[in-house]
Coordinates of C-alpha atoms in Angstrom, one line a residue:
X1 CA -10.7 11.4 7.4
X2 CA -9.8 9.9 4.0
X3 CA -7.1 11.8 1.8
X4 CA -6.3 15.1 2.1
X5 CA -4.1 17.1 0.1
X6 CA -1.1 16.6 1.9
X7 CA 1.5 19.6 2.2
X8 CA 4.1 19.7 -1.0
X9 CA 7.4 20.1 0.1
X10 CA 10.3 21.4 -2.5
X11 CA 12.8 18.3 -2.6
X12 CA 15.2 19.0 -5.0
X13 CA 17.8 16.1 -5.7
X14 CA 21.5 16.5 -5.2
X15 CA 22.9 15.8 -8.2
X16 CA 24.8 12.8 -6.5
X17 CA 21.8 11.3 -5.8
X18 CA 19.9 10.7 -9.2
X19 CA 17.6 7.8 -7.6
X20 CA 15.2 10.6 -6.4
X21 CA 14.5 10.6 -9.7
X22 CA 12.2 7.5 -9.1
X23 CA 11.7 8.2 -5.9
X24 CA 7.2 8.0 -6.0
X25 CA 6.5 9.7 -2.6
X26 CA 5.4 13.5 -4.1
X27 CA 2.9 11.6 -6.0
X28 CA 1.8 9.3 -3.1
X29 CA 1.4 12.0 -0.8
X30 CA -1.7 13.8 -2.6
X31 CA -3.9 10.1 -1.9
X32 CA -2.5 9.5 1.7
X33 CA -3.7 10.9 4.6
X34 CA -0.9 13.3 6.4
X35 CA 0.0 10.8 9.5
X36 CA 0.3 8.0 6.7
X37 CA 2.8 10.1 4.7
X38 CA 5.1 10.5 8.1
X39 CA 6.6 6.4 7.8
X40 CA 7.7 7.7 4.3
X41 CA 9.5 11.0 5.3
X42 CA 11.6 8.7 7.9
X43 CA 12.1 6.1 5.5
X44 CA 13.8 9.0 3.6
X45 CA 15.6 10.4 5.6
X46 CA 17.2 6.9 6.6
X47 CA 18.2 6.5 3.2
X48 CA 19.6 10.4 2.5
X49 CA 17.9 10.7 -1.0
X50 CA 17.6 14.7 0.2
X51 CA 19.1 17.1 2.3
X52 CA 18.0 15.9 6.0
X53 CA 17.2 19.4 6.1
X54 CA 14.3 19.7 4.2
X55 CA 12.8 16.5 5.0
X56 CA 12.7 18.1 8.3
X57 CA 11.0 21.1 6.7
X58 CA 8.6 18.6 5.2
X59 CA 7.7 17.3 8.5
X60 CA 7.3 20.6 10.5
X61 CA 4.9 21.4 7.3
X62 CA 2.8 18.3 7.8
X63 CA 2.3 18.4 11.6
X64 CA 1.0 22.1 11.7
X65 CA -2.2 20.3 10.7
X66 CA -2.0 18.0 13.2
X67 CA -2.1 17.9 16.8
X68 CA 1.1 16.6 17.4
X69 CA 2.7 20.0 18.5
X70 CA 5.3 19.0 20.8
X71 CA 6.7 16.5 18.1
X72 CA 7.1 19.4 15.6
X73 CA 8.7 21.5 18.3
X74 CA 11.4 19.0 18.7
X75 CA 12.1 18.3 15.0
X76 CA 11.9 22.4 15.2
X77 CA 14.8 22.5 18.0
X78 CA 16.5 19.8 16.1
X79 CA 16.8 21.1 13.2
X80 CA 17.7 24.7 14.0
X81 CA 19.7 23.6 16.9
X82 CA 18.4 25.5 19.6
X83 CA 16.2 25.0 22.7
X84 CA 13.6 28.0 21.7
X85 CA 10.5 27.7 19.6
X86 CA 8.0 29.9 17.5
X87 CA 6.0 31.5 19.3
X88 CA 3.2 30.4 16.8
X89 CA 4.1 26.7 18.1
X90 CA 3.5 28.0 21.7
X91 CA 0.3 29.4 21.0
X92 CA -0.9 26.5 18.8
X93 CA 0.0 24.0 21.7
X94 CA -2.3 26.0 24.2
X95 CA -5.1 26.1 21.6
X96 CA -5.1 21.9 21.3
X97 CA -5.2 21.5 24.9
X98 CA -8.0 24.1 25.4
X99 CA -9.9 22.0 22.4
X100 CA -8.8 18.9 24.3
X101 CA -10.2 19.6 27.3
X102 CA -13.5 20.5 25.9
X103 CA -14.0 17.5 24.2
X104 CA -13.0 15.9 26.8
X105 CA -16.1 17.2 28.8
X106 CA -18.3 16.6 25.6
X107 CA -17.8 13.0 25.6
X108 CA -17.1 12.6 29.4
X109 CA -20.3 10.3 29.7
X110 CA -19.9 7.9 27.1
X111 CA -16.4 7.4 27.6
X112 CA -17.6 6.6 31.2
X113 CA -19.7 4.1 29.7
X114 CA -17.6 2.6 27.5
X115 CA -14.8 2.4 30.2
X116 CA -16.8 0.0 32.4
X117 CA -16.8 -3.6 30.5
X118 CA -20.1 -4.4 32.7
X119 CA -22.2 -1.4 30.5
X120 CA -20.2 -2.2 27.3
X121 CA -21.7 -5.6 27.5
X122 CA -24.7 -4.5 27.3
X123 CA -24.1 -3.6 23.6
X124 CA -26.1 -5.2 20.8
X125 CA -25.3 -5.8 17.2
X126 CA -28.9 -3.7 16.8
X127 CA -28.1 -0.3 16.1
X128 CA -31.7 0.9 17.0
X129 CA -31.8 -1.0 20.4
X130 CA -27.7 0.3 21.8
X131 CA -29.7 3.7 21.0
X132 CA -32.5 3.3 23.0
X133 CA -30.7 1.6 25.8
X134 CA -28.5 4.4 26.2
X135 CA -30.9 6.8 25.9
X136 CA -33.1 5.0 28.9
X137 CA -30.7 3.7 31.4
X138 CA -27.3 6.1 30.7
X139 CA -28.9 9.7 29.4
X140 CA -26.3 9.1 26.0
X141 CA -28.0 10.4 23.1
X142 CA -27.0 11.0 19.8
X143 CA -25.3 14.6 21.0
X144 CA -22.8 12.2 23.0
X145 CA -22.2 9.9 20.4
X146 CA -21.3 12.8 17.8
X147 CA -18.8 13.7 20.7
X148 CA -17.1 10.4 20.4
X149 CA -16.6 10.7 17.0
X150 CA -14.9 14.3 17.0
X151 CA -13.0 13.0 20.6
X152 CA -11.6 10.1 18.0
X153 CA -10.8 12.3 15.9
X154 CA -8.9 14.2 17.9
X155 CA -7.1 11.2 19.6
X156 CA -6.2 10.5 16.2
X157 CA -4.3 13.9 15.6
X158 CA -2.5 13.5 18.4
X159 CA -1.3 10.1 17.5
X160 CA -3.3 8.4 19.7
X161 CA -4.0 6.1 17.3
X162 CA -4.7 3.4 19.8
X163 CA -7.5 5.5 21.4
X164 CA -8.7 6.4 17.9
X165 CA -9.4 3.2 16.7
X166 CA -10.8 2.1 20.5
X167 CA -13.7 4.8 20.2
X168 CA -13.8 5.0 16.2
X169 CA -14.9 0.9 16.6
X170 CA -17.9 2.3 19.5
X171 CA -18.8 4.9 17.3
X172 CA -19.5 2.8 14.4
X173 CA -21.3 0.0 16.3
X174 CA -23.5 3.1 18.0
X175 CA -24.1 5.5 15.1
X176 CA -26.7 5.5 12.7
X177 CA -25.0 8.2 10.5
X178 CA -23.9 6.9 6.9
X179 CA -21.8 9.8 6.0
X180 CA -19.9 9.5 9.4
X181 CA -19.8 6.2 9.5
X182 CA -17.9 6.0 6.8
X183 CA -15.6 8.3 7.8
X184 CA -14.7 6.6 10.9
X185 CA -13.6 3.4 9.2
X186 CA -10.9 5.5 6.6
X187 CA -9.7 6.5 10.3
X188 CA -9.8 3.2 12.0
X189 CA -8.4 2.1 8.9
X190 CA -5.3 4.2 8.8
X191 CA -5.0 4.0 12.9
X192 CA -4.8 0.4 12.4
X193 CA -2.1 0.8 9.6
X194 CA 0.2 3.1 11.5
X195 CA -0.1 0.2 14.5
X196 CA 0.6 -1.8 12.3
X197 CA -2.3 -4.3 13.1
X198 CA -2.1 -5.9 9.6
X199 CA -4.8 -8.5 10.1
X200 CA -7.2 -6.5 11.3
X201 CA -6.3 -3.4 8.7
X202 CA -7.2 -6.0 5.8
X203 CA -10.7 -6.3 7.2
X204 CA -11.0 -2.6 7.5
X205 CA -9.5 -2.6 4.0
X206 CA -12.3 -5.3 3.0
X207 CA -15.1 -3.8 4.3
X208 CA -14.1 -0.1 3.2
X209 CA -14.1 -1.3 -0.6
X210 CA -17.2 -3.3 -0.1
X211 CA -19.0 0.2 0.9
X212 CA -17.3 2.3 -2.2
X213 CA -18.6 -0.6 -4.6
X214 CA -21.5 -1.0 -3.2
X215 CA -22.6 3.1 -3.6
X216 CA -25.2 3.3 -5.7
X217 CA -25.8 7.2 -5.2
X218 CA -22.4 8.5 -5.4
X219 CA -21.1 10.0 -8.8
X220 CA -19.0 7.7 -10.6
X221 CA -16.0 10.7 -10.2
X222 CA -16.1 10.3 -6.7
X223 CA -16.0 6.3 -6.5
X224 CA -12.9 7.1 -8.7
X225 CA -11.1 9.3 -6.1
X226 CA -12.3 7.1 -3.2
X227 CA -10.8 3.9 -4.8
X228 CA -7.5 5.6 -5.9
X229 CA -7.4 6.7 -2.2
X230 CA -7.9 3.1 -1.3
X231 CA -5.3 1.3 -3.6
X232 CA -3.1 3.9 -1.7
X233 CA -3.6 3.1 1.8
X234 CA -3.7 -0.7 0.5
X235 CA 0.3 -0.7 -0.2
X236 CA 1.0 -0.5 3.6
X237 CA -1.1 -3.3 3.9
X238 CA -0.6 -5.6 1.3
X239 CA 3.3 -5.3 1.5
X240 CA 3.3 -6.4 5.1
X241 CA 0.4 -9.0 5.0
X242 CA 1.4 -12.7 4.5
X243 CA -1.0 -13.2 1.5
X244 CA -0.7 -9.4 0.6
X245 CA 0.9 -9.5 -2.9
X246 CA -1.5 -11.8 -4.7
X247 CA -4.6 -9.9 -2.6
X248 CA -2.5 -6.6 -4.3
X249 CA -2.8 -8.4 -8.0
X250 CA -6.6 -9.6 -7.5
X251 CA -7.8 -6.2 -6.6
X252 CA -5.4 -3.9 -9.2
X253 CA -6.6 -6.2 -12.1
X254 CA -10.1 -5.7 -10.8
X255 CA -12.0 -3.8 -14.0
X256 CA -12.7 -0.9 -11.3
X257 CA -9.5 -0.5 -9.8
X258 CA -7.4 -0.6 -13.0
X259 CA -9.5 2.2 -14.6
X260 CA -8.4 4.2 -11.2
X261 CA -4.8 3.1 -12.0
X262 CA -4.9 4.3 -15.7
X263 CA -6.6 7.2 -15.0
X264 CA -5.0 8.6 -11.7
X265 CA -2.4 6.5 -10.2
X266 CA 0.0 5.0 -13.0
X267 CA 2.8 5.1 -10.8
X268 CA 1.1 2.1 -9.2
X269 CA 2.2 -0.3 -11.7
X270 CA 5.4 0.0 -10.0
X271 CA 3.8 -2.3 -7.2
X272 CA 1.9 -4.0 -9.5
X273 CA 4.9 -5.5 -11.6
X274 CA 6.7 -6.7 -8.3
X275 CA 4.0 -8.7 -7.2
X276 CA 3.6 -9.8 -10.3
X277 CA 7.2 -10.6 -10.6
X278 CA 7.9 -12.1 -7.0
X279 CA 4.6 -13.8 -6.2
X280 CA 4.3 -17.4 -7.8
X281 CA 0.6 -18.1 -7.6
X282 CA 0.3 -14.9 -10.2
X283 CA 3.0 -15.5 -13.0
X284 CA -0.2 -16.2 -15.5
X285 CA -1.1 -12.4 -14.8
X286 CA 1.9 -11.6 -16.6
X287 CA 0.7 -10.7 -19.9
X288 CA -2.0 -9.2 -19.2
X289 CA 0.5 -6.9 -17.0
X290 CA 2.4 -6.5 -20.3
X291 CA -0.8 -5.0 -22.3
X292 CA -1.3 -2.1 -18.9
X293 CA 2.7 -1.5 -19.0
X294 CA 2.6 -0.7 -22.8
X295 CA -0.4 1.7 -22.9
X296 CA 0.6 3.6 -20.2
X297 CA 3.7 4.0 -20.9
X298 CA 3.8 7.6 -22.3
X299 CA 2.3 8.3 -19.0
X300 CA 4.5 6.5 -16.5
X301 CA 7.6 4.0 -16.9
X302 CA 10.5 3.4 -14.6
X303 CA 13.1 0.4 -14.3
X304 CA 10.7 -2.1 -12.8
X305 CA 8.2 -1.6 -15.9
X306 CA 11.1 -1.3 -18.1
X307 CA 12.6 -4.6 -17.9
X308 CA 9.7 -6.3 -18.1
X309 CA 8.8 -4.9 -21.3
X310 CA 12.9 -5.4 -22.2
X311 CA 12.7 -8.7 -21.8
X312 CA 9.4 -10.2 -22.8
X313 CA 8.2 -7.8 -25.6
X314 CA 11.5 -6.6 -27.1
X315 CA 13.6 -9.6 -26.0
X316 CA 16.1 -7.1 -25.7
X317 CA 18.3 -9.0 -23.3
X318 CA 21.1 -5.8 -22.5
X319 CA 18.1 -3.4 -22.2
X320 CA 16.9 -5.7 -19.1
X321 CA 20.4 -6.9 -17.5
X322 CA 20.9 -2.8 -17.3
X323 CA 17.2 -2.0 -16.1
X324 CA 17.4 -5.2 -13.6
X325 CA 21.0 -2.9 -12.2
X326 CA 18.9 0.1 -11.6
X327 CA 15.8 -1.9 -9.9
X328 CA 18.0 -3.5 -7.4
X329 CA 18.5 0.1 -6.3
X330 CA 15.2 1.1 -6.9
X331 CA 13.5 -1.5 -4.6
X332 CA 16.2 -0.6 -1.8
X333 CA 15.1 3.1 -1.8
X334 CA 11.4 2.6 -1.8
X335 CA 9.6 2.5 1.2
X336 CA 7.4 0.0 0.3
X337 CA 9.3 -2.6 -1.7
X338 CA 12.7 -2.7 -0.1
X339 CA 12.1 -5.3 1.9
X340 CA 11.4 -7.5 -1.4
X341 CA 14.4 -6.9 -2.6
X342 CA 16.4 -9.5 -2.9
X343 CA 13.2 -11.8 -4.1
X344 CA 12.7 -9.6 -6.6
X345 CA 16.1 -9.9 -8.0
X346 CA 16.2 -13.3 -7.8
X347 CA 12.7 -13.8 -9.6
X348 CA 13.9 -11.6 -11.9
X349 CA 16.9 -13.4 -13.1
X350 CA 15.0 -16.6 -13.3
X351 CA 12.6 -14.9 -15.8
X352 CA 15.9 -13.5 -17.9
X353 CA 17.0 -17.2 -17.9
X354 CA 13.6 -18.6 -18.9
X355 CA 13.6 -16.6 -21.3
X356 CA 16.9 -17.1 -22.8
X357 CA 16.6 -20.8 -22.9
X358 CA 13.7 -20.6 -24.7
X359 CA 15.8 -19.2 -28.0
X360 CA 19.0 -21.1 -27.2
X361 CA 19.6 -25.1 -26.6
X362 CA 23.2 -24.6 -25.8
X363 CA 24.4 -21.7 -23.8
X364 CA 27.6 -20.2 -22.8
X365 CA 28.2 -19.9 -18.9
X366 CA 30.0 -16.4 -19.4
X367 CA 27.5 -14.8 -21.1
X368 CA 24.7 -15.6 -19.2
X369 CA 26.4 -14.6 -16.2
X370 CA 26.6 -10.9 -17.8
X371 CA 23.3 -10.8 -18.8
X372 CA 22.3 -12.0 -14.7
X373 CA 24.6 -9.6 -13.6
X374 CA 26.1 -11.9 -11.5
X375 CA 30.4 -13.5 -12.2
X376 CA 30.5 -16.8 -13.7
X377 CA 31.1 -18.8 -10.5
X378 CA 27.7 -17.0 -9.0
X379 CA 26.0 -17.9 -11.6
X380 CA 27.1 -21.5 -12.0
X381 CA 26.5 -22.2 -8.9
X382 CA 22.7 -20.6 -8.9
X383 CA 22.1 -22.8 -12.2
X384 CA 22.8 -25.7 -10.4
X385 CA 20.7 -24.6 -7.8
X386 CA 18.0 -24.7 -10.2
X387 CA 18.9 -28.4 -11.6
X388 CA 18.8 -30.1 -8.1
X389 CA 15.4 -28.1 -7.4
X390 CA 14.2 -29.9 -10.3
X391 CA 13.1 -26.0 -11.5
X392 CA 15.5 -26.4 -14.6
X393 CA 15.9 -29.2 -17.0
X394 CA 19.4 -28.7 -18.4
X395 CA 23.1 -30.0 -17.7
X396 CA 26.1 -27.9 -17.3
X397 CA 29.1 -28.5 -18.9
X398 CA 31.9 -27.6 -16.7
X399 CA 35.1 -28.0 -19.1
X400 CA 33.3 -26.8 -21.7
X401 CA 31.1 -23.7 -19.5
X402 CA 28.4 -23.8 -20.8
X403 CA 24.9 -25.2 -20.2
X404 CA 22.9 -27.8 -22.1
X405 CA 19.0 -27.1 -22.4
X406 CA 16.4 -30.0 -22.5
X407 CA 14.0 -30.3 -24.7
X408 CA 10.8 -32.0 -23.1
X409 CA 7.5 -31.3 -23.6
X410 CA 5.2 -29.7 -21.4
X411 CA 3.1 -32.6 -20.1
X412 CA -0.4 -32.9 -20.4
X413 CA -1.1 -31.8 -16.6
X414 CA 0.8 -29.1 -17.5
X415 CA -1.1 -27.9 -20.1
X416 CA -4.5 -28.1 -18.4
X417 CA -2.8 -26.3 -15.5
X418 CA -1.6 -23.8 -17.6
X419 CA -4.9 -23.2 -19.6
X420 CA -7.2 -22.8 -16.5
X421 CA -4.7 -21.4 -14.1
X422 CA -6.8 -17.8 -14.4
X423 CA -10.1 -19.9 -13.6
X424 CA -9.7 -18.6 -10.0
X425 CA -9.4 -14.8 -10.5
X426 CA -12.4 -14.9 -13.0
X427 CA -14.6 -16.9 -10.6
X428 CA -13.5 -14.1 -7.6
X429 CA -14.5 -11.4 -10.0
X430 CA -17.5 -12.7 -10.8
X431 CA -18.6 -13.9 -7.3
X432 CA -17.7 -10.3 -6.0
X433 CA -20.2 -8.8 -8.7
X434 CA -22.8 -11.0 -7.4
X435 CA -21.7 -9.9 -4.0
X436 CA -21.8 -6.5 -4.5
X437 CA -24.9 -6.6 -6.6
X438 CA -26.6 -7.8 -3.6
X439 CA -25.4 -5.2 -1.2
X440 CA -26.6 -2.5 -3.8
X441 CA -29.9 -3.6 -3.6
X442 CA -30.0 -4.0 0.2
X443 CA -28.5 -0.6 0.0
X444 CA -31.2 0.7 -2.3
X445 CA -33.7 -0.4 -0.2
X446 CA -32.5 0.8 3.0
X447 CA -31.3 -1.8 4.4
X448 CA -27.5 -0.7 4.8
X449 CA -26.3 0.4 8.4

């Protein structure tokens, strides 16, 4: 498991259809393991950003690595239009079966075993003692365990991803090899991401990042890779989870994680800035955000990082009602933002009219309309909104159209609020040192399962 190369397929843009311009999935693809980059060659297609015909292409590309050969031999007869196959599809179908049924036989016993909740009960948090009782009372030694692992595996290339994680969560609590251990939980991991099990993915997720921190051995190049590969897999994740965009901000701003971002993955501050932008708890990230945006910019920018730095660095209040047009069709083409959408919009337009106010005490209704990109009865009405929400301290002058700003002070609750609203992301990070500090040693002196 964990990412591998995924196939490159040679989308090339209609020129009606300048969005897949932005369009990020050739540059996820590389740090997402193949059955993970399948959701986003649907999504895709759904939204015709390229010819249907070769996304098709892309996906008979992806499953020839997989074992999913009757699905590519209908996308095959789909997309040529016929009821025949390649022979090469024929022949690969009789190989999986042959391999299936062989490791089928390899792990016959301990899928026995595991079958029968009366034995699985027998199962002990103690590595060394599930070992030995096997070994004693059910002949499973460590030849049948290693075939549980492969059987997974396979389950897993089929699409079976329900099996997979079943026998990938047996293998782990039986095996007492690191190297495959780990392994196992990138594929229980993704299994439980493409069953959407979103709960039980963020523990996966938890405990995967624990173990990459936590390696004391492995070259510091390699804890780089894994933890691009991880804020990767995370987006399906923290994009569907409840508390997923603020758990998305704690662990990019994480000293770790941002080096992978700047050094591999820029592409991510996408993601970044709409959690930033939508998630309320976070807003005091925002400059921070700002610094990231700037430096990387000769290495990545699009609309979303654009109108942030538009409007709070260059105040450039045309540059960001223009870059806020092309994100609201940004997010609806991106498979992992569109459902955000419309919050994003809306945060966004209350950060343009923060922003605004803060220069001008008296402001005309039709002009801040344009620069919302919204007419003037929208965006009276949404004003208002704000006033009755007690989110806005202003008056609107109807006759006159335009709207009168307040000019209190912030109080002094406010202030403290403000000043110590990161207290609770510095004392994460530094309890999550501690943490990890710990499991290193434990690690170190052999004490990690």
């Amino acid at each position: 498991w964990r990412a591998r190369p995924s196939v490159r397929v040679a989308w090339s843009a209609m020129p009606s259809q300048k969005l897949a311009q932005y369009d990020l999935t050739y540059r996820m693809a590389p740090f997402l393991d193949r059955h993970l980059v399948f959701p986003l060659l649907e999504f895709l297609q759904v939204r015709e950003l390229y010819p249907v015909r070769e996304i098709m292409e892309g996906k008979i590309q992806l499953l020839g690595k997989t074992n999913m050969v009757d699905f590519a031999m209908d996308i095959h007869k789909a997309l040529h239009e016929t009821d025949d196959v390649p022979e090469a599809l024929v022949e690969r179908r009789k190989e999986v079966v042959a391999h299936m049924k062989s490791l089928q036989q390899d792990a016959e016993t301990i899928v026995q075993f595991l079958s029968d909740p009366a034995t699985v009960s027998k199962l002990r948090p103690d590595k060394l003692q599930n070992i030995q009782m096997l070994q004693e009372e059910h002949q499973i030694g460590a030849p049948q365990i290693d075939a549980l692992y492969h059987f997974a595996k396979f389950q897993f290339e089929c699409g079976n991803y329900s099996a997979a994680s079943e026998f990938l969560t047996y293998y782990r609590t039986l095996s007492t090899d690191v190297v495959k251990n780990f392994s196992a939980l990138w594929g229980k991991l993704s299994s439980e991401i493409l069953m959407q099990n979103w709960d039980v993915a963020l523990e996966d997720l938890t405990r995967l990042r624990e173990i990459i921190d936590s390696q004391a051995k492995v070259p510091p190049l390699v804890q780089l890779q894994q933890r691009s590969w991880l804020l990767h897999w995370a987006l399906f994740i923290f994009f569907n989870h409840e508390n997923g965009r603020n758990l998305l901000i704690d662990m990019c701003f994480h000293d770790k994680y941002l080096n992978a971002i700047q050094t591999q993955a820029p592409h991510i501050l996408r993601y970044l800035a709409v959690a930033v932008v939508i998630s309320k708890r976070k807003r005091s990230v925002l400059k921070d955000l700002l610094k990231i945006i700037e430096q990387e910019g000769h290495y990545y920018q699009d609309p979303v990082t654009q109108f942030l730095v538009c409007l709070f660095v260059n105040y450039d209040f045309e540059g960001a009602q223009e870059k806020l047009r092309e994100c609201d069709e940004i997010l609806a083409n991106d498979f992992f933002i569109t459902a955000y959408r419309e919050s994003f919009i809306e945060a966004a337009r209350l950060f343009v009219f923060e922003t605004y106010c803060r220069i001008h005490s008296c402001i005309d209704m039709h002009a801040l309309a344009a620069k919302l990109n919204m007419n003037d009865e929208e965006a009276e009405k949404w004003i208002i909104n704000l006033i009755r929400n007690a989110r806005l301290e202003a008056k609107v002058d109807v006759k006159a159209g335009t709207v009168v700003m307040g000019s209190s002070q912030p109080s002094v609750h406010e202030q403290i609020i403000e000043k110590t609203v990161n207290m609770a992301m510095r004392s994460y990070n530094v309890a999550y040192q501690a943490r990890q500090s710990g499991v290193a040693v434990a690690a170190a002196a052999g004490l990690e399962g």
